[in-house]
């Protein structure tokens, strides 16, 4: 009897154990589901994979999408130098600038861009005449003028693994430039180089860029000075460097960039077409040639990139907003010199969506449907840094591209602090038709002070998170 009871007890115990095991499995499954829902992407990716393997998952190796942009997309600082001149004849202005830019990235790489050709052809005209006021020997005048220009810019970019390699390359460039200048003054050296087939040591650039644009400027000013009269009784105000200035600027441009920095298997060379809109408002005051000023400027870009086979690679929307305050001087008179020291803050928001065979049709359809609206969308993004950011789930009936941006968009927002030193000299003659020449130098440095990226979707929302790998540099 005891043996029978014992066996029955074992059977009953075994049945209870089976039921308990089934309950445990149910509880464990619920816990797994809860953990998978609670652990955010991509922080909990390793936890999710481990849980998947423990409980017999069949596809545990797939990695969740990484919403943090790569370090190669993070610019940590830049150093720019520009020299140039302009000549005005019959109120038509022709100018050229030479610019050198050194850019550092969070992955340690360095890019050097040289812009040897930056031409401007423009005209200026007074509008509304001048309003003079004052009595005795002191008075003032109010006036405005409008300027317009067509711009052409060409630039080359070289990519280096680190700062040392960039410095060595610069030494070679200086040597090559000195050799070319030597050929100009030494016929013997020129003949020697031609006979021996001498060539510069610097390699071809990895990236080339062309830009064609147009720009308009509206300037208003109030000046104060000595009030004089000529023999005919016509009054004029002699500039003593005192007054108020305000300026509005707007323009657009088309840029074409050829990138040969990668391998053919990755689709290189890449070709990028960019539409750019920019605007700025600035003002200032001068007392005897010296005074403060300020400016707020906006730049928006829509960039569309294709691979070597003409397949859509990516679309990037870029918004750059800049504020600055300055202290500067301007010598009174027609022949003048001026200098400005500027503290600035720059915020750059970039939204990129990459395409492959699984989603390329969505991007191509968006380009086709928005070809004529793209400039207007770029204008919106120029003034709204969140214009291209999709941070809320558009839902099942939302626009396909908005949904793709929400699910796969790479978004970063970096803030830079910068300093600009500017110096100009110029001379202007003639009263109605202007003749003159102006030259100058501008140096600018920027360093990153804050960096964020748009994190993974959680509960139908994406929020900005700190990007320490970028900001620490």
Short mmCIF file of C-alpha atoms in Angstrom, two decimals:
data_model
loop_
_atom_site.label_atom_id
_atom_site.label_comp_id
_atom_site.label_asym_id
_atom_site.label_seq_id
_atom_site.Cartn_x
_atom_site.Cartn_y
_atom_site.Cartn_z
CA UNK A 1 0.00 0.00 0.00
CA UNK A 2 2.78 2.36 0.90
CA UNK A 3 4.49 1.63 -2.39
CA UNK A 4 1.28 2.26 -4.31
CA UNK A 5 0.59 5.41 -2.35
CA UNK A 6 4.20 6.45 -2.90
CA UNK A 7 3.91 5.97 -6.64
CA UNK A 8 0.61 7.81 -6.75
CA UNK A 9 2.19 10.59 -4.71
CA UNK A 10 5.06 10.78 -7.18
CA UNK A 11 2.59 10.94 -10.05
CA UNK A 12 0.66 13.67 -8.29
CA UNK A 13 3.91 15.54 -7.54
CA UNK A 14 4.98 15.14 -11.16
CA UNK A 15 1.68 16.59 -12.38
CA UNK A 16 2.04 19.55 -10.07
CA UNK A 17 5.61 20.11 -11.25
CA UNK A 18 4.41 20.10 -14.85
CA UNK A 19 1.74 22.67 -14.07
CA UNK A 20 4.24 24.80 -12.12
CA UNK A 21 6.74 24.60 -14.99
CA UNK A 22 4.07 25.71 -17.48
CA UNK A 23 3.16 28.63 -15.21
CA UNK A 24 6.82 29.59 -14.93
CA UNK A 25 7.14 29.55 -18.72
CA UNK A 26 4.13 31.84 -19.04
CA UNK A 27 5.54 34.21 -16.41
CA UNK A 28 8.99 34.12 -18.06
CA UNK A 29 7.43 34.87 -21.45
CA UNK A 30 5.58 37.85 -20.01
CA UNK A 31 8.79 39.07 -18.40
CA UNK A 32 10.66 38.72 -21.70
CA UNK A 33 8.00 40.71 -23.54
CA UNK A 34 8.07 43.37 -20.82
CA UNK A 35 11.86 43.60 -20.93
CA UNK A 36 11.92 43.81 -24.72
CA UNK A 37 9.41 46.64 -24.59
CA UNK A 38 11.05 48.46 -21.72
CA UNK A 39 14.70 48.27 -22.76
CA UNK A 40 15.28 51.16 -25.20
CA UNK A 41 17.01 50.88 -28.54
CA UNK A 42 19.96 50.79 -29.05
CA UNK A 43 21.13 50.79 -25.39
CA UNK A 44 19.64 47.38 -24.61
CA UNK A 45 20.62 45.58 -27.79
CA UNK A 46 23.02 43.14 -26.06
CA UNK A 47 20.42 42.38 -23.39
CA UNK A 48 17.83 41.64 -26.03
CA UNK A 49 20.14 39.32 -27.95
CA UNK A 50 21.07 37.45 -24.75
CA UNK A 51 17.43 37.00 -23.75
CA UNK A 52 16.60 35.84 -27.25
CA UNK A 53 19.30 33.14 -27.13
CA UNK A 54 18.39 31.95 -23.61
CA UNK A 55 14.80 31.35 -24.60
CA UNK A 56 15.49 29.69 -27.93
CA UNK A 57 15.05 32.52 -30.41
CA UNK A 58 15.85 31.69 -34.04
CA UNK A 59 17.08 35.13 -35.23
CA UNK A 60 19.12 36.58 -32.38
CA UNK A 61 22.00 38.00 -34.38
CA UNK A 62 20.15 40.85 -36.12
CA UNK A 63 21.23 44.21 -34.72
CA UNK A 64 18.77 47.04 -34.04
CA UNK A 65 19.07 50.21 -36.10
CA UNK A 66 21.69 52.62 -34.75
CA UNK A 67 20.25 56.12 -34.56
CA UNK A 68 23.51 57.69 -33.46
CA UNK A 69 25.34 59.19 -36.48
CA UNK A 70 28.88 57.93 -37.12
CA UNK A 71 31.85 59.90 -35.76
CA UNK A 72 32.87 60.62 -39.35
CA UNK A 73 29.77 62.83 -39.63
CA UNK A 74 30.72 65.03 -36.68
CA UNK A 75 32.71 68.21 -37.37
CA UNK A 76 34.48 69.24 -34.18
CA UNK A 77 36.12 72.45 -35.38
CA UNK A 78 37.28 74.50 -38.33
CA UNK A 79 39.83 77.17 -39.19
CA UNK A 80 39.19 79.40 -42.20
CA UNK A 81 41.23 82.16 -43.84
CA UNK A 82 40.09 84.32 -46.75
CA UNK A 83 41.74 87.13 -48.69
CA UNK A 84 40.19 89.03 -51.56
CA UNK A 85 39.50 92.22 -53.38
CA UNK A 86 36.82 93.97 -55.40
CA UNK A 87 36.96 96.68 -58.04
CA UNK A 88 34.04 99.03 -58.71
CA UNK A 89 33.72 100.82 -62.05
CA UNK A 90 30.57 102.58 -63.26
CA UNK A 91 28.76 101.12 -60.24
CA UNK A 92 29.59 97.56 -61.39
CA UNK A 93 31.58 95.52 -58.88
CA UNK A 94 33.92 92.69 -59.80
CA UNK A 95 35.71 90.73 -57.09
CA UNK A 96 37.65 87.58 -56.32
CA UNK A 97 38.45 85.77 -53.07
CA UNK A 98 40.90 83.02 -52.15
CA UNK A 99 39.86 80.83 -49.22
CA UNK A 100 41.55 78.12 -47.18
CA UNK A 101 39.54 75.96 -44.74
CA UNK A 102 40.77 73.26 -42.36
CA UNK A 103 38.05 71.00 -40.90
CA UNK A 104 38.47 68.44 -38.09
CA UNK A 105 36.19 65.44 -37.49
CA UNK A 106 35.45 63.34 -34.41
CA UNK A 107 37.03 60.22 -35.95
CA UNK A 108 40.39 62.05 -36.12
CA UNK A 109 40.34 62.75 -39.84
CA UNK A 110 41.11 66.18 -41.25
CA UNK A 111 39.88 67.82 -44.43
CA UNK A 112 41.49 70.78 -46.14
CA UNK A 113 39.46 72.73 -48.65
CA UNK A 114 41.01 75.32 -50.94
CA UNK A 115 38.79 77.69 -52.90
CA UNK A 116 41.08 79.29 -55.50
CA UNK A 117 38.22 80.77 -57.52
CA UNK A 118 35.42 82.78 -55.91
CA UNK A 119 34.23 85.41 -58.39
CA UNK A 120 31.51 88.00 -57.89
CA UNK A 121 29.97 90.21 -60.53
CA UNK A 122 27.49 92.75 -59.23
CA UNK A 123 26.01 96.22 -59.40
CA UNK A 124 24.82 98.75 -56.86
CA UNK A 125 22.43 101.68 -57.02
CA UNK A 126 20.99 104.29 -54.68
CA UNK A 127 17.27 103.99 -54.06
CA UNK A 128 14.88 106.65 -52.87
CA UNK A 129 17.55 109.38 -52.94
CA UNK A 130 19.08 110.85 -49.79
CA UNK A 131 17.32 112.88 -47.16
CA UNK A 132 19.49 115.56 -45.58
CA UNK A 133 18.78 117.43 -42.39
CA UNK A 134 20.55 119.82 -40.02
CA UNK A 135 21.38 123.44 -39.50
CA UNK A 136 24.57 125.45 -39.32
CA UNK A 137 27.71 123.40 -39.72
CA UNK A 138 26.41 120.01 -38.52
CA UNK A 139 23.79 117.76 -40.01
CA UNK A 140 22.93 114.30 -41.21
CA UNK A 141 21.50 112.26 -44.03
CA UNK A 142 19.37 109.16 -44.51
CA UNK A 143 19.80 106.89 -47.49
CA UNK A 144 19.59 103.39 -48.85
CA UNK A 145 21.06 101.37 -51.67
CA UNK A 146 20.57 97.98 -53.21
CA UNK A 147 23.26 95.61 -54.46
CA UNK A 148 22.96 92.49 -56.55
CA UNK A 149 25.58 89.97 -57.62
CA UNK A 150 26.09 86.71 -59.47
CA UNK A 151 28.67 84.44 -57.86
CA UNK A 152 30.78 81.55 -59.09
CA UNK A 153 32.89 79.45 -56.74
CA UNK A 154 35.12 76.43 -57.29
CA UNK A 155 36.84 74.42 -54.57
CA UNK A 156 38.93 71.29 -53.97
CA UNK A 157 39.02 69.15 -50.83
CA UNK A 158 41.71 66.73 -49.64
CA UNK A 159 41.13 64.14 -46.89
CA UNK A 160 43.81 63.05 -44.38
CA UNK A 161 43.86 60.38 -41.65
CA UNK A 162 45.12 62.80 -38.99
CA UNK A 163 46.45 66.29 -38.30
CA UNK A 164 50.10 65.31 -38.92
CA UNK A 165 49.38 64.02 -42.43
CA UNK A 166 47.52 67.24 -43.20
CA UNK A 167 50.50 69.28 -41.96
CA UNK A 168 52.96 67.31 -44.11
CA UNK A 169 50.73 67.87 -47.14
CA UNK A 170 50.65 71.61 -46.45
CA UNK A 171 54.44 71.67 -46.42
CA UNK A 172 54.43 70.04 -49.87
CA UNK A 173 51.90 72.60 -51.11
CA UNK A 174 54.09 75.47 -49.94
CA UNK A 175 57.09 73.93 -51.72
CA UNK A 176 55.11 73.45 -54.94
CA UNK A 177 53.81 77.02 -54.85
CA UNK A 178 57.32 78.37 -54.27
CA UNK A 179 58.58 76.31 -57.23
CA UNK A 180 55.83 77.67 -59.51
CA UNK A 181 56.54 81.24 -58.43
CA UNK A 182 60.22 80.62 -59.11
CA UNK A 183 59.41 79.58 -62.67
CA UNK A 184 57.83 82.99 -63.25
CA UNK A 185 61.04 84.90 -62.45
CA UNK A 186 63.58 82.35 -63.65
CA UNK A 187 63.43 81.27 -67.32
CA UNK A 188 66.19 78.76 -66.61
CA UNK A 189 64.12 77.05 -63.88
CA UNK A 190 61.07 77.02 -66.14
CA UNK A 191 63.05 75.35 -68.95
CA UNK A 192 64.61 72.87 -66.51
CA UNK A 193 61.20 71.86 -65.14
CA UNK A 194 59.76 71.42 -68.62
CA UNK A 195 62.71 69.31 -69.81
CA UNK A 196 62.82 67.11 -66.72
CA UNK A 197 59.04 66.80 -66.51
CA UNK A 198 58.78 68.16 -62.97
CA UNK A 199 55.34 67.82 -61.43
CA UNK A 200 53.92 68.97 -58.09
CA UNK A 201 54.13 66.51 -55.22
CA UNK A 202 50.56 67.11 -54.09
CA UNK A 203 47.97 64.54 -55.17
CA UNK A 204 44.65 65.20 -56.84
CA UNK A 205 41.78 66.18 -54.52
CA UNK A 206 39.25 63.60 -53.32
CA UNK A 207 36.31 66.05 -53.53
CA UNK A 208 35.58 68.86 -55.99
CA UNK A 209 32.75 71.36 -55.80
CA UNK A 210 31.24 74.04 -58.06
CA UNK A 211 28.78 76.68 -56.93
CA UNK A 212 26.72 79.19 -58.91
CA UNK A 213 24.50 81.62 -57.04
CA UNK A 214 22.85 85.01 -56.87
CA UNK A 215 22.59 87.43 -53.97
CA UNK A 216 20.79 90.67 -53.21
CA UNK A 217 21.57 93.18 -50.46
CA UNK A 218 19.50 96.10 -49.20
CA UNK A 219 21.36 98.60 -47.04
CA UNK A 220 20.01 101.54 -45.07
CA UNK A 221 22.10 104.09 -43.17
CA UNK A 222 21.91 107.28 -41.17
CA UNK A 223 25.10 109.35 -41.17
CA UNK A 224 26.12 112.43 -39.21
CA UNK A 225 28.88 114.92 -39.92
CA UNK A 226 29.88 118.39 -40.98
CA UNK A 227 27.30 120.06 -43.20
CA UNK A 228 28.87 122.01 -46.07
CA UNK A 229 27.70 123.77 -49.23
CA UNK A 230 29.49 124.05 -52.58
CA UNK A 231 29.50 127.08 -54.93
CA UNK A 232 26.16 126.09 -56.39
CA UNK A 233 24.55 125.86 -52.96
CA UNK A 234 24.30 122.06 -52.95
CA UNK A 235 24.65 120.71 -49.43
CA UNK A 236 26.59 117.59 -48.45
CA UNK A 237 27.43 115.80 -45.21
CA UNK A 238 31.09 115.03 -44.65
CA UNK A 239 31.59 111.58 -43.18
CA UNK A 240 33.01 111.59 -39.65
CA UNK A 241 32.35 107.92 -38.97
CA UNK A 242 29.19 108.42 -36.93
CA UNK A 243 25.82 106.86 -37.71
CA UNK A 244 23.55 103.84 -37.83
CA UNK A 245 23.49 101.01 -40.36
CA UNK A 246 21.09 98.19 -41.10
CA UNK A 247 21.38 95.56 -43.80
CA UNK A 248 19.23 92.76 -45.17
CA UNK A 249 20.59 90.03 -47.41
CA UNK A 250 19.06 87.13 -49.34
CA UNK A 251 20.35 84.74 -51.95
CA UNK A 252 20.28 81.26 -53.38
CA UNK A 253 22.73 78.93 -55.07
CA UNK A 254 23.12 75.55 -56.74
CA UNK A 255 26.11 73.37 -55.80
CA UNK A 256 27.46 70.26 -57.52
CA UNK A 257 29.92 68.08 -55.57
CA UNK A 258 31.93 65.11 -56.87
CA UNK A 259 33.22 62.79 -54.11
CA UNK A 260 35.89 60.21 -55.03
CA UNK A 261 36.99 59.41 -51.47
CA UNK A 262 35.56 55.87 -51.42
CA UNK A 263 35.78 52.61 -53.34
CA UNK A 264 33.80 51.57 -56.40
CA UNK A 265 32.19 48.66 -54.53
CA UNK A 266 30.54 51.25 -52.26
CA UNK A 267 29.20 53.19 -55.23
CA UNK A 268 31.90 55.86 -55.55
CA UNK A 269 32.31 58.36 -57.05
CA UNK A 270 29.26 60.04 -55.54
CA UNK A 271 27.62 63.11 -57.07
CA UNK A 272 25.64 65.51 -54.87
CA UNK A 273 23.29 68.24 -56.09
CA UNK A 274 22.46 70.89 -53.50
CA UNK A 275 19.96 73.74 -53.49
CA UNK A 276 20.88 76.47 -51.01
CA UNK A 277 18.97 79.44 -49.61
CA UNK A 278 20.44 82.04 -47.29
CA UNK A 279 19.40 85.23 -45.58
CA UNK A 280 20.82 87.63 -43.02
CA UNK A 281 19.91 90.74 -41.06
CA UNK A 282 22.49 92.90 -39.36
CA UNK A 283 22.79 96.33 -37.82
CA UNK A 284 25.25 98.51 -35.99
CA UNK A 285 26.14 101.94 -34.74
CA UNK A 286 29.32 103.97 -34.96
CA UNK A 287 30.47 106.91 -32.87
CA UNK A 288 33.50 108.60 -34.39
CA UNK A 289 34.33 105.44 -36.30
CA UNK A 290 33.91 102.89 -33.53
CA UNK A 291 30.91 100.95 -32.26
CA UNK A 292 29.03 97.69 -31.76
CA UNK A 293 27.09 95.61 -34.25
CA UNK A 294 25.16 92.38 -34.52
CA UNK A 295 23.96 89.93 -37.14
CA UNK A 296 21.71 86.92 -37.47
CA UNK A 297 22.06 84.75 -40.53
CA UNK A 298 20.37 81.62 -41.87
CA UNK A 299 21.42 79.00 -44.42
CA UNK A 300 19.32 76.07 -45.59
CA UNK A 301 20.34 73.27 -47.93
CA UNK A 302 18.69 70.29 -49.55
CA UNK A 303 21.31 67.79 -50.75
CA UNK A 304 20.54 64.85 -53.03
CA UNK A 305 23.32 62.29 -53.55
CA UNK A 306 23.61 59.62 -56.27
CA UNK A 307 26.12 56.80 -56.63
CA UNK A 308 28.26 56.07 -59.71
CA UNK A 309 25.37 54.22 -61.35
CA UNK A 310 22.91 57.07 -60.86
CA UNK A 311 21.04 55.38 -58.00
CA UNK A 312 19.71 57.55 -55.18
CA UNK A 313 22.07 57.23 -52.22
CA UNK A 314 20.81 59.77 -49.67
CA UNK A 315 18.96 63.02 -49.02
CA UNK A 316 20.20 65.51 -46.42
CA UNK A 317 18.49 68.62 -45.13
CA UNK A 318 20.83 71.10 -43.47
CA UNK A 319 19.95 74.17 -41.40
CA UNK A 320 22.63 76.58 -40.18
CA UNK A 321 21.67 79.47 -37.92
CA UNK A 322 24.24 81.97 -36.73
CA UNK A 323 24.17 84.89 -34.32
CA UNK A 324 27.06 87.20 -33.62
CA UNK A 325 27.97 90.41 -31.88
CA UNK A 326 30.91 92.55 -32.91
CA UNK A 327 33.03 95.54 -32.09
CA UNK A 328 34.51 97.36 -35.06
CA UNK A 329 35.86 100.58 -36.46
CA UNK A 330 35.71 102.43 -39.75
CA UNK A 331 37.86 105.37 -40.62
CA UNK A 332 35.86 108.41 -41.74
CA UNK A 333 35.99 109.64 -45.31
CA UNK A 334 35.90 108.20 -48.80
CA UNK A 335 39.30 106.54 -48.45
CA UNK A 336 38.74 104.24 -45.55
CA UNK A 337 39.89 101.23 -43.62
CA UNK A 338 37.88 99.10 -41.25
CA UNK A 339 38.27 96.24 -38.85
CA UNK A 340 35.86 94.00 -36.97
CA UNK A 341 36.24 91.47 -34.16
CA UNK A 342 33.25 89.15 -33.84
CA UNK A 343 32.05 86.59 -31.31
CA UNK A 344 29.61 84.16 -32.87
CA UNK A 345 27.50 81.11 -32.10
CA UNK A 346 26.50 78.68 -34.83
CA UNK A 347 23.84 75.95 -34.61
CA UNK A 348 23.83 73.26 -37.33
CA UNK A 349 20.97 70.75 -37.66
CA UNK A 350 21.44 67.92 -40.17
CA UNK A 351 18.82 65.31 -41.12
CA UNK A 352 19.92 62.45 -43.38
CA UNK A 353 18.04 59.50 -44.78
CA UNK A 354 20.05 56.78 -46.55
CA UNK A 355 18.52 54.67 -49.28
CA UNK A 356 18.98 51.12 -50.54
CA UNK A 357 16.95 48.77 -52.72
CA UNK A 358 14.34 48.33 -49.99
CA UNK A 359 13.34 52.00 -49.70
CA UNK A 360 14.82 53.84 -52.70
CA UNK A 361 11.46 54.10 -54.44
CA UNK A 362 10.14 56.26 -51.58
CA UNK A 363 12.94 58.79 -52.01
CA UNK A 364 12.69 58.84 -55.79
CA UNK A 365 8.93 59.46 -55.62
CA UNK A 366 9.45 62.32 -53.14
CA UNK A 367 11.98 63.98 -55.48
CA UNK A 368 9.64 63.53 -58.45
CA UNK A 369 6.62 64.94 -56.61
CA UNK A 370 8.51 67.83 -54.97
CA UNK A 371 10.85 68.98 -57.74
CA UNK A 372 9.18 72.39 -57.97
CA UNK A 373 8.43 72.69 -54.25
CA UNK A 374 11.95 71.85 -53.08
CA UNK A 375 13.17 75.49 -53.09
CA UNK A 376 10.20 76.54 -50.92
CA UNK A 377 10.77 73.64 -48.53
CA UNK A 378 14.42 74.68 -48.30
CA UNK A 379 13.33 78.21 -47.40
CA UNK A 380 11.16 76.82 -44.61
CA UNK A 381 14.02 74.71 -43.29
CA UNK A 382 16.36 77.72 -43.48
CA UNK A 383 14.47 79.58 -40.77
CA UNK A 384 13.08 76.59 -38.84
CA UNK A 385 15.77 74.29 -37.45
CA UNK A 386 13.09 71.66 -36.77
CA UNK A 387 11.63 71.89 -40.28
CA UNK A 388 13.19 68.63 -41.45
CA UNK A 389 12.97 66.78 -38.12
CA UNK A 390 10.23 64.12 -37.80
CA UNK A 391 10.15 63.39 -34.07
CA UNK A 392 6.57 62.06 -33.78
CA UNK A 393 5.24 58.88 -35.34
CA UNK A 394 3.28 59.93 -38.48
CA UNK A 395 1.07 56.88 -38.07
CA UNK A 396 -0.03 54.31 -40.64
CA UNK A 397 -1.59 56.97 -42.89
CA UNK A 398 1.35 59.36 -42.75
CA UNK A 399 3.54 60.42 -45.66
CA UNK A 400 5.87 57.54 -46.62
CA UNK A 401 9.00 59.72 -46.48
CA UNK A 402 7.99 61.18 -43.10
CA UNK A 403 7.51 57.66 -41.81
CA UNK A 404 10.92 56.66 -43.16
CA UNK A 405 12.51 59.72 -41.53
CA UNK A 406 10.87 58.81 -38.23
CA UNK A 407 12.00 55.20 -38.40
CA UNK A 408 15.45 55.62 -40.01
CA UNK A 409 16.41 59.29 -40.06
CA UNK A 410 19.84 60.28 -38.71
CA UNK A 411 19.51 63.69 -37.04
CA UNK A 412 22.24 65.70 -35.30
CA UNK A 413 22.36 69.20 -33.85
CA UNK A 414 25.77 70.72 -33.10
CA UNK A 415 26.52 74.10 -31.57
CA UNK A 416 29.81 75.90 -32.24
CA UNK A 417 31.45 78.96 -30.73
CA UNK A 418 33.54 81.05 -33.08
CA UNK A 419 35.68 84.13 -33.50
CA UNK A 420 36.04 86.21 -36.66
CA UNK A 421 38.71 88.82 -37.37
CA UNK A 422 38.08 90.98 -40.40
CA UNK A 423 40.05 93.84 -41.91
CA UNK A 424 39.25 95.87 -45.03
CA UNK A 425 40.83 98.76 -46.85
CA UNK A 426 39.24 100.68 -49.68
CA UNK A 427 38.93 103.88 -51.64
CA UNK A 428 35.94 105.31 -53.43
CA UNK A 429 35.73 108.27 -55.81
CA UNK A 430 33.06 110.00 -57.90
CA UNK A 431 29.67 111.13 -56.71
CA UNK A 432 27.18 109.42 -59.01
CA UNK A 433 29.03 106.68 -60.93
CA UNK A 434 31.22 104.92 -58.43
CA UNK A 435 34.84 103.93 -58.96
CA UNK A 436 36.90 102.25 -56.28
CA UNK A 437 38.90 99.31 -55.04
CA UNK A 438 38.63 97.31 -51.84
CA UNK A 439 40.73 94.53 -50.38
CA UNK A 440 40.58 92.58 -47.16
CA UNK A 441 41.36 89.59 -44.97
CA UNK A 442 39.03 87.46 -42.88
CA UNK A 443 40.02 84.76 -40.41
CA UNK A 444 37.51 82.55 -38.60
CA UNK A 445 37.78 79.75 -36.05
CA UNK A 446 34.98 77.54 -34.75
CA UNK A 447 34.98 74.92 -32.00
CA UNK A 448 32.17 72.60 -30.96
CA UNK A 449 30.59 73.29 -27.55
CA UNK A 450 27.54 71.03 -27.59
CA UNK A 451 26.29 68.06 -29.61
CA UNK A 452 23.04 66.09 -29.67
CA UNK A 453 21.37 63.47 -31.84
CA UNK A 454 17.77 62.32 -32.18
CA UNK A 455 17.40 59.07 -30.28
CA UNK A 456 15.44 55.91 -31.07
CA UNK A 457 11.62 55.93 -31.18
CA UNK A 458 9.97 55.27 -27.84
CA UNK A 459 6.23 55.41 -27.30
CA UNK A 460 5.70 57.18 -30.63
CA UNK A 461 8.28 59.90 -29.94
CA UNK A 462 11.96 60.58 -30.66
CA UNK A 463 13.86 63.00 -28.45
CA UNK A 464 17.30 64.62 -28.61
CA UNK A 465 20.06 63.01 -26.56
CA UNK A 466 23.63 64.05 -25.83
CA UNK A 467 26.26 62.90 -28.33
CA UNK A 468 29.39 62.77 -26.14
CA UNK A 469 31.60 61.12 -28.77
CA UNK A 470 31.22 64.30 -30.83
CA UNK A 471 31.11 67.04 -28.18
CA UNK A 472 34.14 65.78 -26.22
CA UNK A 473 36.41 66.95 -29.02
#
